[in-house]
Amino acid sequence: FPYTTLFRSMTLTQLKDLVARGHECVVHGPIGGTGSLQNYTTYAQIYNDVKFHRDYLINNGLARNGSERIYVYPQGKFALSRGDQTILRAISDAGFVGGRIADETASVIPMGPLFKRQAGLCNIVGHNYAAGTEAANISNIVDRIQKAAAAGKNSVLMFHKFGSGVPGDSITIQNSNFETICAAINALENAGSAQNAMLSELVFESLAM
C-alpha cells in the first residue's frame, strides 16, 4: 500500500536520518526548487536537471532500494505539451524506471516495453484542504483507499505540509486528519487486505510482473 510524503526545507543531515530510520528519498526537482520541468524547452535542459538530482541522492548516500531511479514530477507535470514525450525520454535516458504524477485522471504511459503494469506515471490519491468541506475531503480519501484495497489496486498518497491548527492554505493537512487516514490504512493492514510499501517497491514490483 505505497504512499509518498514530500518533505520541504530539510537539511542533508535530516534526510540522512530519515533514510537511516527506514524511509526513502526519491528524485524530485527542478533545480532551484520552483516551477516544473515545463520551465525548460529542450531535452538537454531536462536531462541535466533530472541527472543533477539523481546524482545528489547517490553522492550523498540517500539512495536506497533503487530510490534514485524513481522520479516525482515537480507539480506533477510530465509533458511539455499534450502528447509530447521529451520529459519521459529524458528521465528514461537518465535511468529512471518509474514516476509519480499529480493528476488523478490522466492515462498512465509505460516507460518501456517490459511494463506489464504501467508504472511510468503513477497516479495519486491527493489532498487539498478546503475550508468547510475538509471532513468530506478526508472521508473521500479514506473511501478511495478502501475501494482501491478491495479491488486489489495500489494507492499512492500525496501530502505536502502538516500542521496542528486549522490549515491556512490548500496544501496543508491537519495532523489529526492525517492520523485518521493512517488509522484507516492500519485497519486495512491488520485485516490483511493492504500492505504499506515504499514507492520504489511499487515500481520495481510492477517491473517484475
JSON list of C-alpha atoms in Angstrom, two decimals:
[
{"chain": "A", "resi": 1, "resn": "PHE", "atom": "CA", "xyz": [0.00, 0.00, 0.00]},
{"chain": "A", "resi": 2, "resn": "PRO", "atom": "CA", "xyz": [2.50, 2.57, -1.20]},
{"chain": "A", "resi": 3, "resn": "TYR", "atom": "CA", "xyz": [2.42, 6.23, -0.44]},
{"chain": "A", "resi": 4, "resn": "THR", "atom": "CA", "xyz": [4.89, 9.08, -0.52]},
{"chain": "A", "resi": 5, "resn": "THR", "atom": "CA", "xyz": [5.16, 12.23, 1.52]},
{"chain": "A", "resi": 6, "resn": "LEU", "atom": "CA", "xyz": [7.14, 15.18, 0.22]},
{"chain": "A", "resi": 7, "resn": "PHE", "atom": "CA", "xyz": [9.39, 16.94, 2.70]},
{"chain": "A", "resi": 8, "resn": "ARG", "atom": "CA", "xyz": [10.30, 20.56, 2.22]},
{"chain": "A", "resi": 9, "resn": "SER", "atom": "CA", "xyz": [13.24, 22.59, 3.56]},
{"chain": "A", "resi": 10, "resn": "MET", "atom": "CA", "xyz": [15.01, 19.63, 5.15]},
{"chain": "A", "resi": 11, "resn": "THR", "atom": "CA", "xyz": [18.75, 19.61, 5.71]},
{"chain": "A", "resi": 12, "resn": "LEU", "atom": "CA", "xyz": [21.01, 16.88, 4.36]},
{"chain": "A", "resi": 13, "resn": "THR", "atom": "CA", "xyz": [21.55, 15.66, 7.93]},
{"chain": "A", "resi": 14, "resn": "GLN", "atom": "CA", "xyz": [17.78, 15.33, 8.41]},
{"chain": "A", "resi": 15, "resn": "LEU", "atom": "CA", "xyz": [17.40, 13.48, 5.12]},
{"chain": "A", "resi": 16, "resn": "LYS", "atom": "CA", "xyz": [20.15, 11.04, 6.07]},
{"chain": "A", "resi": 17, "resn": "ASP", "atom": "CA", "xyz": [18.39, 10.49, 9.40]},
{"chain": "A", "resi": 18, "resn": "LEU", "atom": "CA", "xyz": [15.14, 9.66, 7.57]},
{"chain": "A", "resi": 19, "resn": "VAL", "atom": "CA", "xyz": [16.90, 7.10, 5.40]},
{"chain": "A", "resi": 20, "resn": "ALA", "atom": "CA", "xyz": [18.56, 5.59, 8.47]},
{"chain": "A", "resi": 21, "resn": "ARG", "atom": "CA", "xyz": [15.10, 5.20, 10.04]},
{"chain": "A", "resi": 22, "resn": "GLY", "atom": "CA", "xyz": [13.86, 3.17, 7.07]},
{"chain": "A", "resi": 23, "resn": "HIS", "atom": "CA", "xyz": [12.33, 5.85, 4.86]},
{"chain": "A", "resi": 24, "resn": "GLU", "atom": "CA", "xyz": [13.48, 6.56, 1.32]},
{"chain": "A", "resi": 25, "resn": "CYS", "atom": "CA", "xyz": [14.26, 9.64, -0.74]},
{"chain": "A", "resi": 26, "resn": "VAL", "atom": "CA", "xyz": [13.29, 9.71, -4.39]},
{"chain": "A", "resi": 27, "resn": "VAL", "atom": "CA", "xyz": [14.26, 12.22, -7.06]},
{"chain": "A", "resi": 28, "resn": "HIS", "atom": "CA", "xyz": [12.37, 15.50, -7.37]},
{"chain": "A", "resi": 29, "resn": "GLY", "atom": "CA", "xyz": [13.17, 18.95, -8.74]},
{"chain": "A", "resi": 30, "resn": "PRO", "atom": "CA", "xyz": [13.64, 21.19, -10.60]},
{"chain": "A", "resi": 31, "resn": "ILE", "atom": "CA", "xyz": [16.95, 22.89, -9.85]},
{"chain": "A", "resi": 32, "resn": "GLY", "atom": "CA", "xyz": [16.13, 25.96, -7.80]},
{"chain": "A", "resi": 33, "resn": "GLY", "atom": "CA", "xyz": [13.07, 24.34, -6.28]},
{"chain": "A", "resi": 34, "resn": "THR", "atom": "CA", "xyz": [10.35, 26.27, -8.12]},
{"chain": "A", "resi": 35, "resn": "GLY", "atom": "CA", "xyz": [8.19, 25.52, -11.10]},
{"chain": "A", "resi": 36, "resn": "SER", "atom": "CA", "xyz": [8.31, 22.26, -13.02]},
{"chain": "A", "resi": 37, "resn": "LEU", "atom": "CA", "xyz": [10.18, 20.59, -15.86]},
{"chain": "A", "resi": 38, "resn": "GLN", "atom": "CA", "xyz": [7.91, 22.61, -18.14]},
{"chain": "A", "resi": 39, "resn": "ASN", "atom": "CA", "xyz": [10.20, 25.55, -17.29]},
{"chain": "A", "resi": 40, "resn": "TYR", "atom": "CA", "xyz": [12.61, 24.07, -19.82]},
{"chain": "A", "resi": 41, "resn": "THR", "atom": "CA", "xyz": [12.34, 23.93, -23.59]},
{"chain": "A", "resi": 42, "resn": "THR", "atom": "CA", "xyz": [14.99, 21.40, -24.62]},
{"chain": "A", "resi": 43, "resn": "TYR", "atom": "CA", "xyz": [15.77, 17.76, -23.97]},
{"chain": "A", "resi": 44, "resn": "ALA", "atom": "CA", "xyz": [19.29, 18.65, -22.75]},
{"chain": "A", "resi": 45, "resn": "GLN", "atom": "CA", "xyz": [17.99, 21.04, -20.09]},
{"chain": "A", "resi": 46, "resn": "ILE", "atom": "CA", "xyz": [15.53, 18.46, -18.76]},
{"chain": "A", "resi": 47, "resn": "TYR", "atom": "CA", "xyz": [18.08, 15.64, -18.82]},
{"chain": "A", "resi": 48, "resn": "ASN", "atom": "CA", "xyz": [20.66, 17.74, -16.95]},
{"chain": "A", "resi": 49, "resn": "ASP", "atom": "CA", "xyz": [18.09, 18.65, -14.30]},
{"chain": "A", "resi": 50, "resn": "VAL", "atom": "CA", "xyz": [16.93, 15.11, -13.54]},
{"chain": "A", "resi": 51, "resn": "LYS", "atom": "CA", "xyz": [20.52, 13.79, -13.65]},
{"chain": "A", "resi": 52, "resn": "PHE", "atom": "CA", "xyz": [21.60, 16.50, -11.20]},
{"chain": "A", "resi": 53, "resn": "HIS", "atom": "CA", "xyz": [19.03, 15.37, -8.63]},
{"chain": "A", "resi": 54, "resn": "ARG", "atom": "CA", "xyz": [19.68, 11.67, -9.26]},
{"chain": "A", "resi": 55, "resn": "ASP", "atom": "CA", "xyz": [23.40, 12.20, -8.64]},
{"chain": "A", "resi": 56, "resn": "TYR", "atom": "CA", "xyz": [22.66, 14.22, -5.50]},
{"chain": "A", "resi": 57, "resn": "LEU", "atom": "CA", "xyz": [20.94, 11.22, -3.90]},
{"chain": "A", "resi": 58, "resn": "ILE", "atom": "CA", "xyz": [23.71, 8.86, -4.96]},
{"chain": "A", "resi": 59, "resn": "ASN", "atom": "CA", "xyz": [26.62, 11.11, -3.94]},
{"chain": "A", "resi": 60, "resn": "ASN", "atom": "CA", "xyz": [25.12, 11.91, -0.53]},
{"chain": "A", "resi": 61, "resn": "GLY", "atom": "CA", "xyz": [24.22, 8.37, 0.49]},
{"chain": "A", "resi": 62, "resn": "LEU", "atom": "CA", "xyz": [20.46, 8.91, 0.14]},
{"chain": "A", "resi": 63, "resn": "ALA", "atom": "CA", "xyz": [19.86, 6.22, -2.50]},
{"chain": "A", "resi": 64, "resn": "ARG", "atom": "CA", "xyz": [18.07, 3.21, -1.01]},
{"chain": "A", "resi": 65, "resn": "ASN", "atom": "CA", "xyz": [16.50, 0.20, -2.71]},
{"chain": "A", "resi": 66, "resn": "GLY", "atom": "CA", "xyz": [16.95, 1.87, -6.09]},
{"chain": "A", "resi": 67, "resn": "SER", "atom": "CA", "xyz": [15.10, 5.01, -4.99]},
{"chain": "A", "resi": 68, "resn": "GLU", "atom": "CA", "xyz": [17.45, 7.09, -7.17]},
{"chain": "A", "resi": 69, "resn": "ARG", "atom": "CA", "xyz": [15.65, 5.55, -10.18]},
{"chain": "A", "resi": 70, "resn": "ILE", "atom": "CA", "xyz": [12.21, 6.78, -9.10]},
{"chain": "A", "resi": 71, "resn": "TYR", "atom": "CA", "xyz": [11.05, 10.25, -10.15]},
{"chain": "A", "resi": 72, "resn": "VAL", "atom": "CA", "xyz": [8.41, 12.50, -8.62]},
{"chain": "A", "resi": 73, "resn": "TYR", "atom": "CA", "xyz": [7.47, 15.02, -11.31]},
{"chain": "A", "resi": 74, "resn": "PRO", "atom": "CA", "xyz": [7.57, 18.62, -9.98]},
{"chain": "A", "resi": 75, "resn": "GLN", "atom": "CA", "xyz": [3.96, 19.84, -9.87]},
{"chain": "A", "resi": 76, "resn": "GLY", "atom": "CA", "xyz": [3.09, 16.50, -11.47]},
{"chain": "A", "resi": 77, "resn": "LYS", "atom": "CA", "xyz": [3.99, 17.80, -14.95]},
{"chain": "A", "resi": 78, "resn": "PHE", "atom": "CA", "xyz": [5.26, 15.00, -17.18]},
{"chain": "A", "resi": 79, "resn": "ALA", "atom": "CA", "xyz": [4.97, 16.56, -20.66]},
{"chain": "A", "resi": 80, "resn": "LEU", "atom": "CA", "xyz": [5.88, 19.89, -22.25]},
{"chain": "A", "resi": 81, "resn": "SER", "atom": "CA", "xyz": [2.55, 19.75, -24.05]},
{"chain": "A", "resi": 82, "resn": "ARG", "atom": "CA", "xyz": [-0.17, 17.17, -24.60]},
{"chain": "A", "resi": 83, "resn": "GLY", "atom": "CA", "xyz": [1.37, 14.08, -26.20]},
{"chain": "A", "resi": 84, "resn": "ASP", "atom": "CA", "xyz": [4.95, 15.37, -26.02]},
{"chain": "A", "resi": 85, "resn": "GLN", "atom": "CA", "xyz": [7.49, 12.72, -24.95]},
{"chain": "A", "resi": 86, "resn": "THR", "atom": "CA", "xyz": [10.54, 14.91, -24.22]},
{"chain": "A", "resi": 87, "resn": "ILE", "atom": "CA", "xyz": [10.33, 14.72, -20.42]},
{"chain": "A", "resi": 88, "resn": "LEU", "atom": "CA", "xyz": [9.60, 10.99, -20.42]},
{"chain": "A", "resi": 89, "resn": "ARG", "atom": "CA", "xyz": [12.50, 10.35, -22.81]},
{"chain": "A", "resi": 90, "resn": "ALA", "atom": "CA", "xyz": [14.91, 12.39, -20.67]},
{"chain": "A", "resi": 91, "resn": "ILE", "atom": "CA", "xyz": [14.09, 10.64, -17.41]},
{"chain": "A", "resi": 92, "resn": "SER", "atom": "CA", "xyz": [14.19, 7.24, -19.09]},
{"chain": "A", "resi": 93, "resn": "ASP", "atom": "CA", "xyz": [17.61, 8.02, -20.61]},
{"chain": "A", "resi": 94, "resn": "ALA", "atom": "CA", "xyz": [18.81, 9.08, -17.13]},
{"chain": "A", "resi": 95, "resn": "GLY", "atom": "CA", "xyz": [17.98, 5.61, -15.82]},
{"chain": "A", "resi": 96, "resn": "PHE", "atom": "CA", "xyz": [14.62, 6.22, -14.20]},
{"chain": "A", "resi": 97, "resn": "VAL", "atom": "CA", "xyz": [12.10, 3.40, -14.38]},
{"chain": "A", "resi": 98, "resn": "GLY", "atom": "CA", "xyz": [9.01, 4.89, -12.77]},
{"chain": "A", "resi": 99, "resn": "GLY", "atom": "CA", "xyz": [7.47, 8.17, -11.76]},
{"chain": "A", "resi": 100, "resn": "ARG", "atom": "CA", "xyz": [4.66, 9.74, -9.79]},
{"chain": "A", "resi": 101, "resn": "ILE", "atom": "CA", "xyz": [2.44, 12.43, -11.25]},
{"chain": "A", "resi": 102, "resn": "ALA", "atom": "CA", "xyz": [-0.18, 14.65, -9.60]},
{"chain": "A", "resi": 103, "resn": "ASP", "atom": "CA", "xyz": [-3.08, 14.01, -11.94]},
{"chain": "A", "resi": 104, "resn": "GLU", "atom": "CA", "xyz": [-5.77, 11.72, -10.62]},
{"chain": "A", "resi": 105, "resn": "THR", "atom": "CA", "xyz": [-7.34, 11.15, -14.05]},
{"chain": "A", "resi": 106, "resn": "ALA", "atom": "CA", "xyz": [-4.52, 11.09, -16.62]},
{"chain": "A", "resi": 107, "resn": "SER", "atom": "CA", "xyz": [-3.91, 7.86, -18.50]},
{"chain": "A", "resi": 108, "resn": "VAL", "atom": "CA", "xyz": [-0.73, 6.11, -17.44]},
{"chain": "A", "resi": 109, "resn": "ILE", "atom": "CA", "xyz": [2.00, 5.62, -20.01]},
{"chain": "A", "resi": 110, "resn": "PRO", "atom": "CA", "xyz": [4.60, 2.83, -19.85]},
{"chain": "A", "resi": 111, "resn": "MET", "atom": "CA", "xyz": [8.24, 3.90, -19.95]},
{"chain": "A", "resi": 112, "resn": "GLY", "atom": "CA", "xyz": [9.40, 0.76, -21.70]},
{"chain": "A", "resi": 113, "resn": "PRO", "atom": "CA", "xyz": [8.22, -2.47, -23.35]},
{"chain": "A", "resi": 114, "resn": "LEU", "atom": "CA", "xyz": [8.80, -4.53, -20.18]},
{"chain": "A", "resi": 115, "resn": "PHE", "atom": "CA", "xyz": [5.96, -2.86, -18.31]},
{"chain": "A", "resi": 116, "resn": "LYS", "atom": "CA", "xyz": [3.08, -5.28, -17.86]},
{"chain": "A", "resi": 117, "resn": "ARG", "atom": "CA", "xyz": [1.55, -2.89, -15.35]},
{"chain": "A", "resi": 118, "resn": "GLN", "atom": "CA", "xyz": [2.15, 0.70, -16.34]},
{"chain": "A", "resi": 119, "resn": "ALA", "atom": "CA", "xyz": [4.25, 2.41, -13.66]},
{"chain": "A", "resi": 120, "resn": "GLY", "atom": "CA", "xyz": [5.81, 5.17, -15.74]},
{"chain": "A", "resi": 121, "resn": "LEU", "atom": "CA", "xyz": [3.15, 7.55, -14.46]},
{"chain": "A", "resi": 122, "resn": "CYS", "atom": "CA", "xyz": [1.74, 6.52, -11.10]},
{"chain": "A", "resi": 123, "resn": "ASN", "atom": "CA", "xyz": [-1.45, 8.43, -10.29]},
{"chain": "A", "resi": 124, "resn": "ILE", "atom": "CA", "xyz": [-2.25, 9.69, -6.80]},
{"chain": "A", "resi": 125, "resn": "VAL", "atom": "CA", "xyz": [-4.86, 9.99, -4.12]},
{"chain": "A", "resi": 126, "resn": "GLY", "atom": "CA", "xyz": [-4.17, 13.63, -3.35]},
{"chain": "A", "resi": 127, "resn": "HIS", "atom": "CA", "xyz": [-5.28, 16.02, -0.63]},
{"chain": "A", "resi": 128, "resn": "ASN", "atom": "CA", "xyz": [-6.26, 19.67, -0.97]},
{"chain": "A", "resi": 129, "resn": "TYR", "atom": "CA", "xyz": [-7.58, 21.49, 2.07]},
{"chain": "A", "resi": 130, "resn": "ALA", "atom": "CA", "xyz": [-10.83, 23.40, 1.58]},
{"chain": "A", "resi": 131, "resn": "ALA", "atom": "CA", "xyz": [-12.48, 25.23, 4.47]},
{"chain": "A", "resi": 132, "resn": "GLY", "atom": "CA", "xyz": [-15.97, 23.94, 5.16]},
{"chain": "A", "resi": 133, "resn": "THR", "atom": "CA", "xyz": [-15.53, 20.66, 3.30]},
{"chain": "A", "resi": 134, "resn": "GLU", "atom": "CA", "xyz": [-12.44, 19.21, 4.96]},
{"chain": "A", "resi": 135, "resn": "ALA", "atom": "CA", "xyz": [-14.38, 16.47, 6.77]},
{"chain": "A", "resi": 136, "resn": "ALA", "atom": "CA", "xyz": [-15.82, 15.37, 3.43]},
{"chain": "A", "resi": 137, "resn": "ASN", "atom": "CA", "xyz": [-12.35, 15.57, 1.85]},
{"chain": "A", "resi": 138, "resn": "ILE", "atom": "CA", "xyz": [-10.90, 13.22, 4.47]},
{"chain": "A", "resi": 139, "resn": "SER", "atom": "CA", "xyz": [-13.86, 10.86, 4.19]},
{"chain": "A", "resi": 140, "resn": "ASN", "atom": "CA", "xyz": [-13.43, 10.75, 0.41]},
{"chain": "A", "resi": 141, "resn": "ILE", "atom": "CA", "xyz": [-9.71, 9.94, 0.72]},
{"chain": "A", "resi": 142, "resn": "VAL", "atom": "CA", "xyz": [-10.42, 7.09, 3.14]},
{"chain": "A", "resi": 143, "resn": "ASP", "atom": "CA", "xyz": [-13.19, 5.80, 0.88]},
{"chain": "A", "resi": 144, "resn": "ARG", "atom": "CA", "xyz": [-10.94, 5.81, -2.18]},
{"chain": "A", "resi": 145, "resn": "ILE", "atom": "CA", "xyz": [-8.20, 3.97, -0.29]},
{"chain": "A", "resi": 146, "resn": "GLN", "atom": "CA", "xyz": [-10.64, 1.34, 0.95]},
{"chain": "A", "resi": 147, "resn": "LYS", "atom": "CA", "xyz": [-12.13, 0.83, -2.51]},
{"chain": "A", "resi": 148, "resn": "ALA", "atom": "CA", "xyz": [-8.66, 0.51, -4.06]},
{"chain": "A", "resi": 149, "resn": "ALA", "atom": "CA", "xyz": [-7.70, -2.12, -1.49]},
{"chain": "A", "resi": 150, "resn": "ALA", "atom": "CA", "xyz": [-10.94, -4.03, -2.07]},
{"chain": "A", "resi": 151, "resn": "ALA", "atom": "CA", "xyz": [-10.21, -4.04, -5.80]},
{"chain": "A", "resi": 152, "resn": "GLY", "atom": "CA", "xyz": [-6.60, -5.18, -5.29]},
{"chain": "A", "resi": 153, "resn": "LYS", "atom": "CA", "xyz": [-5.21, -1.89, -6.60]},
{"chain": "A", "resi": 154, "resn": "ASN", "atom": "CA", "xyz": [-2.37, 0.30, -5.42]},
{"chain": "A", "resi": 155, "resn": "SER", "atom": "CA", "xyz": [-2.77, 3.76, -3.94]},
{"chain": "A", "resi": 156, "resn": "VAL", "atom": "CA", "xyz": [-0.11, 6.46, -3.84]},
{"chain": "A", "resi": 157, "resn": "LEU", "atom": "CA", "xyz": [-0.96, 9.19, -1.34]},
{"chain": "A", "resi": 158, "resn": "MET", "atom": "CA", "xyz": [0.39, 12.73, -1.66]},
{"chain": "A", "resi": 159, "resn": "PHE", "atom": "CA", "xyz": [0.68, 15.26, 1.16]},
{"chain": "A", "resi": 160, "resn": "HIS", "atom": "CA", "xyz": [2.86, 18.37, 1.37]},
{"chain": "A", "resi": 161, "resn": "LYS", "atom": "CA", "xyz": [2.57, 20.09, 4.74]},
{"chain": "A", "resi": 162, "resn": "PHE", "atom": "CA", "xyz": [1.31, 19.14, 8.20]},
{"chain": "A", "resi": 163, "resn": "GLY", "atom": "CA", "xyz": [0.05, 21.36, 11.00]},
{"chain": "A", "resi": 164, "resn": "SER", "atom": "CA", "xyz": [-1.68, 21.15, 14.36]},
{"chain": "A", "resi": 165, "resn": "GLY", "atom": "CA", "xyz": [-4.08, 24.00, 13.74]},
{"chain": "A", "resi": 166, "resn": "VAL", "atom": "CA", "xyz": [-6.61, 24.83, 11.04]},
{"chain": "A", "resi": 167, "resn": "PRO", "atom": "CA", "xyz": [-4.73, 24.88, 7.71]},
{"chain": "A", "resi": 168, "resn": "GLY", "atom": "CA", "xyz": [-4.04, 28.28, 6.25]},
{"chain": "A", "resi": 169, "resn": "ASP", "atom": "CA", "xyz": [-3.56, 27.06, 2.68]},
{"chain": "A", "resi": 170, "resn": "SER", "atom": "CA", "xyz": [-4.72, 24.28, 0.38]},
{"chain": "A", "resi": 171, "resn": "ILE", "atom": "CA", "xyz": [-1.58, 22.14, 0.64]},
{"chain": "A", "resi": 172, "resn": "THR", "atom": "CA", "xyz": [-1.64, 21.69, 4.44]},
{"chain": "A", "resi": 173, "resn": "ILE", "atom": "CA", "xyz": [-3.38, 18.84, 6.23]},
{"chain": "A", "resi": 174, "resn": "GLN", "atom": "CA", "xyz": [-4.22, 18.96, 9.93]},
{"chain": "A", "resi": 175, "resn": "ASN", "atom": "CA", "xyz": [-2.29, 16.38, 11.94]},
{"chain": "A", "resi": 176, "resn": "SER", "atom": "CA", "xyz": [-5.44, 14.83, 13.39]},
{"chain": "A", "resi": 177, "resn": "ASN", "atom": "CA", "xyz": [-6.93, 14.32, 9.92]},
{"chain": "A", "resi": 178, "resn": "PHE", "atom": "CA", "xyz": [-3.72, 12.72, 8.68]},
{"chain": "A", "resi": 179, "resn": "GLU", "atom": "CA", "xyz": [-3.90, 10.39, 11.68]},
{"chain": "A", "resi": 180, "resn": "THR", "atom": "CA", "xyz": [-7.46, 9.48, 10.66]},
{"chain": "A", "resi": 181, "resn": "ILE", "atom": "CA", "xyz": [-6.20, 8.42, 7.24]},
{"chain": "A", "resi": 182, "resn": "CYS", "atom": "CA", "xyz": [-3.31, 6.48, 8.77]},
{"chain": "A", "resi": 183, "resn": "ALA", "atom": "CA", "xyz": [-5.73, 4.70, 11.13]},
{"chain": "A", "resi": 184, "resn": "ALA", "atom": "CA", "xyz": [-7.84, 3.63, 8.14]},
{"chain": "A", "resi": 185, "resn": "ILE", "atom": "CA", "xyz": [-4.73, 2.30, 6.39]},
{"chain": "A", "resi": 186, "resn": "ASN", "atom": "CA", "xyz": [-3.66, 0.49, 9.56]},
{"chain": "A", "resi": 187, "resn": "ALA", "atom": "CA", "xyz": [-7.09, -1.17, 9.77]},
{"chain": "A", "resi": 188, "resn": "LEU", "atom": "CA", "xyz": [-6.68, -2.46, 6.21]},
{"chain": "A", "resi": 189, "resn": "GLU", "atom": "CA", "xyz": [-3.21, -3.76, 7.02]},
{"chain": "A", "resi": 190, "resn": "ASN", "atom": "CA", "xyz": [-4.45, -5.51, 10.18]},
{"chain": "A", "resi": 191, "resn": "ALA", "atom": "CA", "xyz": [-7.22, -7.11, 8.13]},
{"chain": "A", "resi": 192, "resn": "GLY", "atom": "CA", "xyz": [-4.68, -8.40, 5.62]},
{"chain": "A", "resi": 193, "resn": "SER", "atom": "CA", "xyz": [-6.24, -6.53, 2.71]},
{"chain": "A", "resi": 194, "resn": "ALA", "atom": "CA", "xyz": [-3.48, -3.96, 2.21]},
{"chain": "A", "resi": 195, "resn": "GLN", "atom": "CA", "xyz": [0.25, -3.61, 2.70]},
{"chain": "A", "resi": 196, "resn": "ASN", "atom": "CA", "xyz": [2.28, -0.46, 3.27]},
{"chain": "A", "resi": 197, "resn": "ALA", "atom": "CA", "xyz": [5.27, -0.14, 0.94]},
{"chain": "A", "resi": 198, "resn": "MET", "atom": "CA", "xyz": [7.84, 2.25, -0.45]},
{"chain": "A", "resi": 199, "resn": "LEU", "atom": "CA", "xyz": [7.26, 3.94, -3.79]},
{"chain": "A", "resi": 200, "resn": "SER", "atom": "CA", "xyz": [10.32, 2.13, -5.11]},
{"chain": "A", "resi": 201, "resn": "GLU", "atom": "CA", "xyz": [8.80, -1.21, -4.11]},
{"chain": "A", "resi": 202, "resn": "LEU", "atom": "CA", "xyz": [5.64, -0.41, -6.08]},
{"chain": "A", "resi": 203, "resn": "VAL", "atom": "CA", "xyz": [7.62, 0.47, -9.20]},
{"chain": "A", "resi": 204, "resn": "PHE", "atom": "CA", "xyz": [10.02, -2.46, -9.10]},
{"chain": "A", "resi": 205, "resn": "GLU", "atom": "CA", "xyz": [7.19, -4.89, -8.30]},
{"chain": "A", "resi": 206, "resn": "SER", "atom": "CA", "xyz": [5.42, -3.58, -11.40]},
{"chain": "A", "resi": 207, "resn": "LEU", "atom": "CA", "xyz": [8.54, -4.09, -13.48]},
{"chain": "A", "resi": 208, "resn": "ALA", "atom": "CA", "xyz": [8.84, -7.68, -12.34]},
{"chain": "A", "resi": 209, "resn": "MET", "atom": "CA", "xyz": [5.27, -8.64, -13.21]}
]
